[in-house]
PDB file of C-alpha atoms in Angstrom:
ATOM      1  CA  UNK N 234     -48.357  16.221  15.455  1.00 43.00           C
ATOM      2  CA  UNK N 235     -44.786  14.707  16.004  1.00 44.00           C
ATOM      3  CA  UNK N 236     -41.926  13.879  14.332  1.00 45.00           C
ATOM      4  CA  UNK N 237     -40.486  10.919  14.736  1.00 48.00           C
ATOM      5  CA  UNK N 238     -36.248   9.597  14.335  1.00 47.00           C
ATOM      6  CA  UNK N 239     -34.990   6.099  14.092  1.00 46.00           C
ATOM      7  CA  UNK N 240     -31.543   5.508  13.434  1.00 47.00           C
ATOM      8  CA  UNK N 241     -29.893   1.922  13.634  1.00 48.00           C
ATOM      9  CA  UNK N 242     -26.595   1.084  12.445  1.00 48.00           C
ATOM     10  CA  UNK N 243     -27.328   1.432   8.620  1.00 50.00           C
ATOM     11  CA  UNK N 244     -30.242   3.655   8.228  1.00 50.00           C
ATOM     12  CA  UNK N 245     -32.181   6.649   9.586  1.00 54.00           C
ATOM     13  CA  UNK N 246     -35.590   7.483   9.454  1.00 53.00           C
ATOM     14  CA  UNK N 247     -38.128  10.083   9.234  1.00 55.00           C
ATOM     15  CA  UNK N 248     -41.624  11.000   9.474  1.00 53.00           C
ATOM     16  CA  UNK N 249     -42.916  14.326   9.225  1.00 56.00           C
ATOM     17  CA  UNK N 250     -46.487  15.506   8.885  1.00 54.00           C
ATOM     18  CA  UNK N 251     -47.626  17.308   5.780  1.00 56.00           C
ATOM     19  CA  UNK N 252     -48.286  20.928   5.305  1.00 56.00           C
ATOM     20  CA  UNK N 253     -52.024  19.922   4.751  1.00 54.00           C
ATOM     21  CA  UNK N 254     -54.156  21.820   6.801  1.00 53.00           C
ATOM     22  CA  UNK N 255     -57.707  19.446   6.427  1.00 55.00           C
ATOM     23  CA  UNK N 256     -55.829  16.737   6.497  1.00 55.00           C
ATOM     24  CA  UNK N 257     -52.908  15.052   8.217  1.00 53.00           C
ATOM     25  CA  UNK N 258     -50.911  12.916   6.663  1.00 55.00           C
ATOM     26  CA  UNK N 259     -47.513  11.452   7.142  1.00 55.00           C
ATOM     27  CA  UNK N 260     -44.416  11.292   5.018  1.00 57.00           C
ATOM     28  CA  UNK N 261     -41.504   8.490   5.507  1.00 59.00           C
ATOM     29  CA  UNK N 262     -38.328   9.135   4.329  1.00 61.00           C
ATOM     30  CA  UNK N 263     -35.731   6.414   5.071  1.00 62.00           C
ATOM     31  CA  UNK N 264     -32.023   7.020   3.983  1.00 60.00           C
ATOM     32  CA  UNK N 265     -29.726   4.254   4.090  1.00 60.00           C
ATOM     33  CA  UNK N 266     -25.974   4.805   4.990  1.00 56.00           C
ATOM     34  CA  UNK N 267     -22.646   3.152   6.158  1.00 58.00           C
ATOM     35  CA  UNK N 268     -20.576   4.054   9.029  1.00 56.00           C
ATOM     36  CA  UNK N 269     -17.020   3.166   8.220  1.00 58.00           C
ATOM     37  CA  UNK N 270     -13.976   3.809  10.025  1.00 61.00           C
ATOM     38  CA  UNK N 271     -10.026   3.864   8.023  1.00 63.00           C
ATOM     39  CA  UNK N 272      -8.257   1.537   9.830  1.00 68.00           C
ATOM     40  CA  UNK N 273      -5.246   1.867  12.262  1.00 73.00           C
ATOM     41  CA  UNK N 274      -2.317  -0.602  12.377  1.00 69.00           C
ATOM     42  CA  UNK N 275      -3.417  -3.412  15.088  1.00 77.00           C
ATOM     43  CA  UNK N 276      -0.211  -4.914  14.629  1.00 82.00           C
ATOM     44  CA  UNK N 277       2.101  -4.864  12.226  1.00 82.00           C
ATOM     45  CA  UNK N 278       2.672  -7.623  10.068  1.00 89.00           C
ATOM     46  CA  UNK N 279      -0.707  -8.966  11.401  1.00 92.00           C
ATOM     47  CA  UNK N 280      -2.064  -9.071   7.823  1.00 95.00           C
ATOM     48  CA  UNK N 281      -4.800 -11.977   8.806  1.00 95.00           C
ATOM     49  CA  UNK N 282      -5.902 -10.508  12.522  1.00 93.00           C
ATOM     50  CA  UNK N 283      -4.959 -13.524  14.285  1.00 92.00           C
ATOM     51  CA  UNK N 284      -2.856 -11.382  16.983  1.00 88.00           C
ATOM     52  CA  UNK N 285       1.004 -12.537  15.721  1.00 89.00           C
ATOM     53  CA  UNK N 286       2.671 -11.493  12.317  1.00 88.00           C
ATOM     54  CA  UNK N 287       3.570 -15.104  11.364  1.00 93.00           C
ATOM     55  CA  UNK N 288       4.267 -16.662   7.815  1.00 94.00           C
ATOM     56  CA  UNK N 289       0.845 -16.947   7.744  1.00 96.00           C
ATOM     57  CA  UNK N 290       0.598 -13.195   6.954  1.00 96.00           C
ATOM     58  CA  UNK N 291       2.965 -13.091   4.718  1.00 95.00           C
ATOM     59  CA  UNK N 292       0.776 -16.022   2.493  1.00 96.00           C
ATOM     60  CA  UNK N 293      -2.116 -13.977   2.734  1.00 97.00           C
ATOM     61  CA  UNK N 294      -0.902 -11.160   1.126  1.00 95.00           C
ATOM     62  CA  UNK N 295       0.223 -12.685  -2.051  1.00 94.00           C
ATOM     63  CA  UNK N 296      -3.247 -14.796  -2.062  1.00 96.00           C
ATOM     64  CA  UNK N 297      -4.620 -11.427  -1.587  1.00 96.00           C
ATOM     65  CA  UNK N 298      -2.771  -9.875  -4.334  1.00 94.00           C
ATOM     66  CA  UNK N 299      -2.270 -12.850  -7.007  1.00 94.00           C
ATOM     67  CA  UNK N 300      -5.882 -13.917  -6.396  1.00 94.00           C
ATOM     68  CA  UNK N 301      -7.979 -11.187  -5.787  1.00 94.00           C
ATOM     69  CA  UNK N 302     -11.463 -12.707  -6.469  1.00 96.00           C
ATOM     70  CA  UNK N 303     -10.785 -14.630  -3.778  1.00 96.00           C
ATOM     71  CA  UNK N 304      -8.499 -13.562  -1.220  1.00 96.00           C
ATOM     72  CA  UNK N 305      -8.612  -9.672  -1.581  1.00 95.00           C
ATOM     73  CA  UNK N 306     -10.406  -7.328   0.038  1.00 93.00           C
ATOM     74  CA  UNK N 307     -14.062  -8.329  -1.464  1.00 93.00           C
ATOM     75  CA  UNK N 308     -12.794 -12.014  -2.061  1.00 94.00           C
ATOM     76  CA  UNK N 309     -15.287 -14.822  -1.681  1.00 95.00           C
ATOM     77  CA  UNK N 310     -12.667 -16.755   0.453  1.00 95.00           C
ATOM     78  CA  UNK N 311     -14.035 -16.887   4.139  1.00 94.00           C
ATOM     79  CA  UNK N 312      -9.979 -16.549   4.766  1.00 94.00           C
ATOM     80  CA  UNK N 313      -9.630 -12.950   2.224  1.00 96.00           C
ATOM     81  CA  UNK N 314      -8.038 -10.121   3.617  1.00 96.00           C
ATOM     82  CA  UNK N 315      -9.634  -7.176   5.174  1.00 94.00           C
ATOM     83  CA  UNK N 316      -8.937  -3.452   5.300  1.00 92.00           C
ATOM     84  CA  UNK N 317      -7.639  -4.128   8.374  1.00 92.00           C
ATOM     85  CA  UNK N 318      -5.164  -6.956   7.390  1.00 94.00           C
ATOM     86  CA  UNK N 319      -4.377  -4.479   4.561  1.00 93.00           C
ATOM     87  CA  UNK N 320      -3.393  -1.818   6.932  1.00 89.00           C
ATOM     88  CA  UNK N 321      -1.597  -3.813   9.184  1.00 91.00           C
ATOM     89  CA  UNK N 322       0.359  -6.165   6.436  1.00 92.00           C
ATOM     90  CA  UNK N 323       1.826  -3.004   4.506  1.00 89.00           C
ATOM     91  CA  UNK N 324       5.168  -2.753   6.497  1.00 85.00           C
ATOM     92  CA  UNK N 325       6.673  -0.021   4.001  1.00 77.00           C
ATOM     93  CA  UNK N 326       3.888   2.423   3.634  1.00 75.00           C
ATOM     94  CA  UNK N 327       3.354   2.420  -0.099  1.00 77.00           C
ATOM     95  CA  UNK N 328       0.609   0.004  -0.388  1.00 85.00           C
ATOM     96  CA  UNK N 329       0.352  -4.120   0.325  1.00 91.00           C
ATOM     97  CA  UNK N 330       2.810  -5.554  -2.291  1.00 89.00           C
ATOM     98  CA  UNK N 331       4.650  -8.512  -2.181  1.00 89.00           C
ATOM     99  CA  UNK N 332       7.585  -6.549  -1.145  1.00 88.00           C
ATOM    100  CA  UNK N 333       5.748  -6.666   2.157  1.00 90.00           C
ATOM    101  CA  UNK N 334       5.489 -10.439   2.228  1.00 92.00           C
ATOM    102  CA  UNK N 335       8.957 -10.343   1.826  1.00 90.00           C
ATOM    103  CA  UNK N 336       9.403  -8.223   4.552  1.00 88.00           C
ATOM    104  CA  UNK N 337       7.602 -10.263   7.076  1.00 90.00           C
ATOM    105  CA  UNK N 338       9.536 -13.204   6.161  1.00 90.00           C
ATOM    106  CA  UNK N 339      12.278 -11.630   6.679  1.00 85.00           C
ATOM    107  CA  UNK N 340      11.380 -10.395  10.351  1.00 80.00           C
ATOM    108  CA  UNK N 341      10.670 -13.849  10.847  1.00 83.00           C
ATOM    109  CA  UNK N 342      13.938 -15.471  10.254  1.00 82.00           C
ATOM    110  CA  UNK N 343      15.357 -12.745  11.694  1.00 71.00           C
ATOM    111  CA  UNK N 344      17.241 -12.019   8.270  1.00 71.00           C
ATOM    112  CA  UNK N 345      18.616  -8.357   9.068  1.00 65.00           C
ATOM    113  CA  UNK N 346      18.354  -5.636   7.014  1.00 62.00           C
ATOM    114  CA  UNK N 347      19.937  -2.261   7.875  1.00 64.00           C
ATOM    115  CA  UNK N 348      16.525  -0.403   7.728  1.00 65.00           C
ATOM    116  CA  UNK N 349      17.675   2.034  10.380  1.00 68.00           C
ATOM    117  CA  UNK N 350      20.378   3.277   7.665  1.00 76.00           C
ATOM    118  CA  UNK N 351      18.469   3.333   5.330  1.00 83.00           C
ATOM    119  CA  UNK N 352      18.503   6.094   2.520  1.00 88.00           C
ATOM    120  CA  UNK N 353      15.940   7.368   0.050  1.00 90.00           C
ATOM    121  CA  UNK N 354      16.900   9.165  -2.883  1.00 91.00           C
ATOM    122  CA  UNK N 355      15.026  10.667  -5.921  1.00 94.00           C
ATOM    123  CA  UNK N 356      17.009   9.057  -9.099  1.00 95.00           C
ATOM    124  CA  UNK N 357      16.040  10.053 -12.660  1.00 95.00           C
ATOM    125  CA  UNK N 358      15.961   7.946 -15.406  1.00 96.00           C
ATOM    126  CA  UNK N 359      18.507   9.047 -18.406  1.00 95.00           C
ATOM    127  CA  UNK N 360      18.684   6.100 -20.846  1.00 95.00           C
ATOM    128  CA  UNK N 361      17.145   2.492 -20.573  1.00 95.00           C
ATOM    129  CA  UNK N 362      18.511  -0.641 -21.939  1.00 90.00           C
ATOM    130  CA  UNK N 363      17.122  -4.213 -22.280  1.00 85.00           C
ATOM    131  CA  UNK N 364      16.485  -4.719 -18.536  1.00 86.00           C
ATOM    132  CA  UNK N 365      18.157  -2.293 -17.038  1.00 92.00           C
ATOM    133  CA  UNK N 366      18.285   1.401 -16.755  1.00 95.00           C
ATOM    134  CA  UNK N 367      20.860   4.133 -15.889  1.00 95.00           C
ATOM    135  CA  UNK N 368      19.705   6.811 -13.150  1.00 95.00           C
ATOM    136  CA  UNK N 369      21.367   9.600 -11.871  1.00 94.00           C
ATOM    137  CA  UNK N 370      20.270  11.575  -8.327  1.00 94.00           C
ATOM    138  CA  UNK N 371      17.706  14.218  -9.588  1.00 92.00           C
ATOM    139  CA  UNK N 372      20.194  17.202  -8.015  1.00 88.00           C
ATOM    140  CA  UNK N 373      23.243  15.471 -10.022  1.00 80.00           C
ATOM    141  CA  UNK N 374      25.457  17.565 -12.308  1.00 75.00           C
ATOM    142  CA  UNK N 375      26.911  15.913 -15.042  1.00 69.00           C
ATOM    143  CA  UNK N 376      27.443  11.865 -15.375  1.00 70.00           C
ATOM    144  CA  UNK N 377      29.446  10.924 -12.660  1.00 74.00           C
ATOM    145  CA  UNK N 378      26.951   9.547 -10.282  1.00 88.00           C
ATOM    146  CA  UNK N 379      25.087   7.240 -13.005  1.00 93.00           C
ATOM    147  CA  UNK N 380      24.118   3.561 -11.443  1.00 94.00           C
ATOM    148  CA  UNK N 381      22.708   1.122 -13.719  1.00 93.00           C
ATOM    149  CA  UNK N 382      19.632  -0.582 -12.350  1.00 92.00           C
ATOM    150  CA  UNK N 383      17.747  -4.047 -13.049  1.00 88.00           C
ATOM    151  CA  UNK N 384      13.843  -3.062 -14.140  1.00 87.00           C
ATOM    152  CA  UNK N 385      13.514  -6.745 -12.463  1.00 80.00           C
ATOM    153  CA  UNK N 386      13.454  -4.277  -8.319  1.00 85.00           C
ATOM    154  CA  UNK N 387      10.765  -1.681  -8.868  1.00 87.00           C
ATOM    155  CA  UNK N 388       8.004  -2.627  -7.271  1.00 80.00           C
ATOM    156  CA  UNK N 389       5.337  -0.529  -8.050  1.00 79.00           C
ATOM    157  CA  UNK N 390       5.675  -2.236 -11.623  1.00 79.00           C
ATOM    158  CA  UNK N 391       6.046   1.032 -13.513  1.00 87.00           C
ATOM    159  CA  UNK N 392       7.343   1.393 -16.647  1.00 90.00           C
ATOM    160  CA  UNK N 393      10.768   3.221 -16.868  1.00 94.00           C
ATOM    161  CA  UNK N 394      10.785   6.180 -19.372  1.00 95.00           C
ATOM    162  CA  UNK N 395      13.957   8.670 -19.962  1.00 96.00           C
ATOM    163  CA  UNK N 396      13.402  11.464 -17.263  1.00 96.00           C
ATOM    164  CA  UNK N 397      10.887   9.475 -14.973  1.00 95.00           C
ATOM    165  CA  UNK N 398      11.705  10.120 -11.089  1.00 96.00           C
ATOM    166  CA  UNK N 399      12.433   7.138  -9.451  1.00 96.00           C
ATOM    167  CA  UNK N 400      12.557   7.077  -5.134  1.00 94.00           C
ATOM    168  CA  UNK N 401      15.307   4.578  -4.531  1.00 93.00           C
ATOM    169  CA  UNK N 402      15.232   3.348  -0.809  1.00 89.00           C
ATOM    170  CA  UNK N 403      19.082   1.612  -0.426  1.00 87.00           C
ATOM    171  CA  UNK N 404      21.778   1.067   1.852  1.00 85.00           C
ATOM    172  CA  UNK N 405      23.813   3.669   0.715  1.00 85.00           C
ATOM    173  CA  UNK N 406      26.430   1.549  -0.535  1.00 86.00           C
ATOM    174  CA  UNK N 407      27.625   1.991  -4.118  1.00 88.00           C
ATOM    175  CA  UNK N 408      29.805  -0.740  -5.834  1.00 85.00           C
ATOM    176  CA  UNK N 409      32.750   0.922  -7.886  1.00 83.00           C
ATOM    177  CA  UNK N 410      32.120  -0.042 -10.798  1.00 85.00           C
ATOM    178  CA  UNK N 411      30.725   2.262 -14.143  1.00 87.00           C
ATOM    179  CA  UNK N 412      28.081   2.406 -14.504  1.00 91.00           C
ATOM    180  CA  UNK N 413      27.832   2.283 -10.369  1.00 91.00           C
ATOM    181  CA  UNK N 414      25.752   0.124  -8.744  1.00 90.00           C
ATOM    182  CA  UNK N 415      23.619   0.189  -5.467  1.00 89.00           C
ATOM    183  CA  UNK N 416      24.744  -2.303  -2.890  1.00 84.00           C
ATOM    184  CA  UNK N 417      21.309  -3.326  -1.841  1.00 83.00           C
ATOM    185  CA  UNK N 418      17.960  -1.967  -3.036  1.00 85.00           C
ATOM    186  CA  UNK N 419      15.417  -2.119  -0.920  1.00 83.00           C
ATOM    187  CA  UNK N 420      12.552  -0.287  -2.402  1.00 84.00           C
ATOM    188  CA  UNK N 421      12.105   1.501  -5.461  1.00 90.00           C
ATOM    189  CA  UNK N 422       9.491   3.554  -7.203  1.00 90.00           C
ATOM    190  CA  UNK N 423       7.895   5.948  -9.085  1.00 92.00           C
ATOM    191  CA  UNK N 424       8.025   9.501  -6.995  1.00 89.00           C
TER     192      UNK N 424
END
């Protein structure tokens, strides 16, 4: 009696013989899996694996992410993006937004950004009004560092509440005005 093992690239299988002893018979088990792999940046910006982060990219991922059905990950576009393109089109880390689009177009043009200089900062939320709210840093004392923000630049597209911990990625330039205000905002989220 032997036992046999075939494995291709999506399934393995079996066959043992029975514990039967007038009679030997054979049981086939097959078991079906995937072999996936989490992807590695290729290149970033590359978002549709053509070898170049072009403005090509950066239309892909807001196809990807205003049209789903057809240009995200399981889209029925031959052009959708892939895990891949995912990994390799999210420039910030946080997830493919159009924040990341932006991004590429900005590499592009060569519009500079002082990303080197960057700061992030944990604000928290103490009042909200209309379309803006007023944050403070979370180790703050008192109201003297209070910057009023436009709802309109978070772009995880959470809902401020009073006390919510926002991660503010800036310039670290304030305006001087009061409420303050950040000179330039480049991300900002939920912590």
């Amino acid at each position: 009696l032997k036992k046999e093992l075939y494995v291709d690239s999506s399934t393995m299988t079996t066959t043992l013989p029975t514990a039967d002893t007038t009679t030997t018979t054979f049981v086939t088990t097959t078991y079906y899996f995937e072999i996936t792999t989490k992807p590695e940046i290729t290149l970033k910006g590359d978002a549709n694996l053509d070898g170049e982060m072009n403005m090509a990219d950066a239309v892909l991922i807001m196809q990807s992410l205003a049209n789903p059905n057809k240009y995200g990950i399981n889209g029925t576009d031959d052009t959708h993006i892939t895990a891949q393109g995912e990994k390799n089109g999210d420039m910030d880390g946080n997830g493919l937004t159009n924040a990341d689009a932006l991004e590429i177009q900005k590499r592009i043009l060569k519009i500079e950004d002082d990303f080197d200089n960057a700061i992030t900062t944990d604000f928290i939320v103490t009042e909200i009004e209309d379309n803006t709210i007023l944050v403070k840093p979370t180790d703050s004392i008192g109201d003297s560092n209070i910057y009023r923000v436009s709802t309109s630049v978070i772009a995880d597209g959470s809902t401020p509440k009073v006390n919510s911990v926002y991660k503010v990625t800036w310039n670290g330039e304030t305006l001087e005005t009061y409420p303050a205000q950040f000179g330039k905002i480049y991300d900002m989220r939920l912590a």
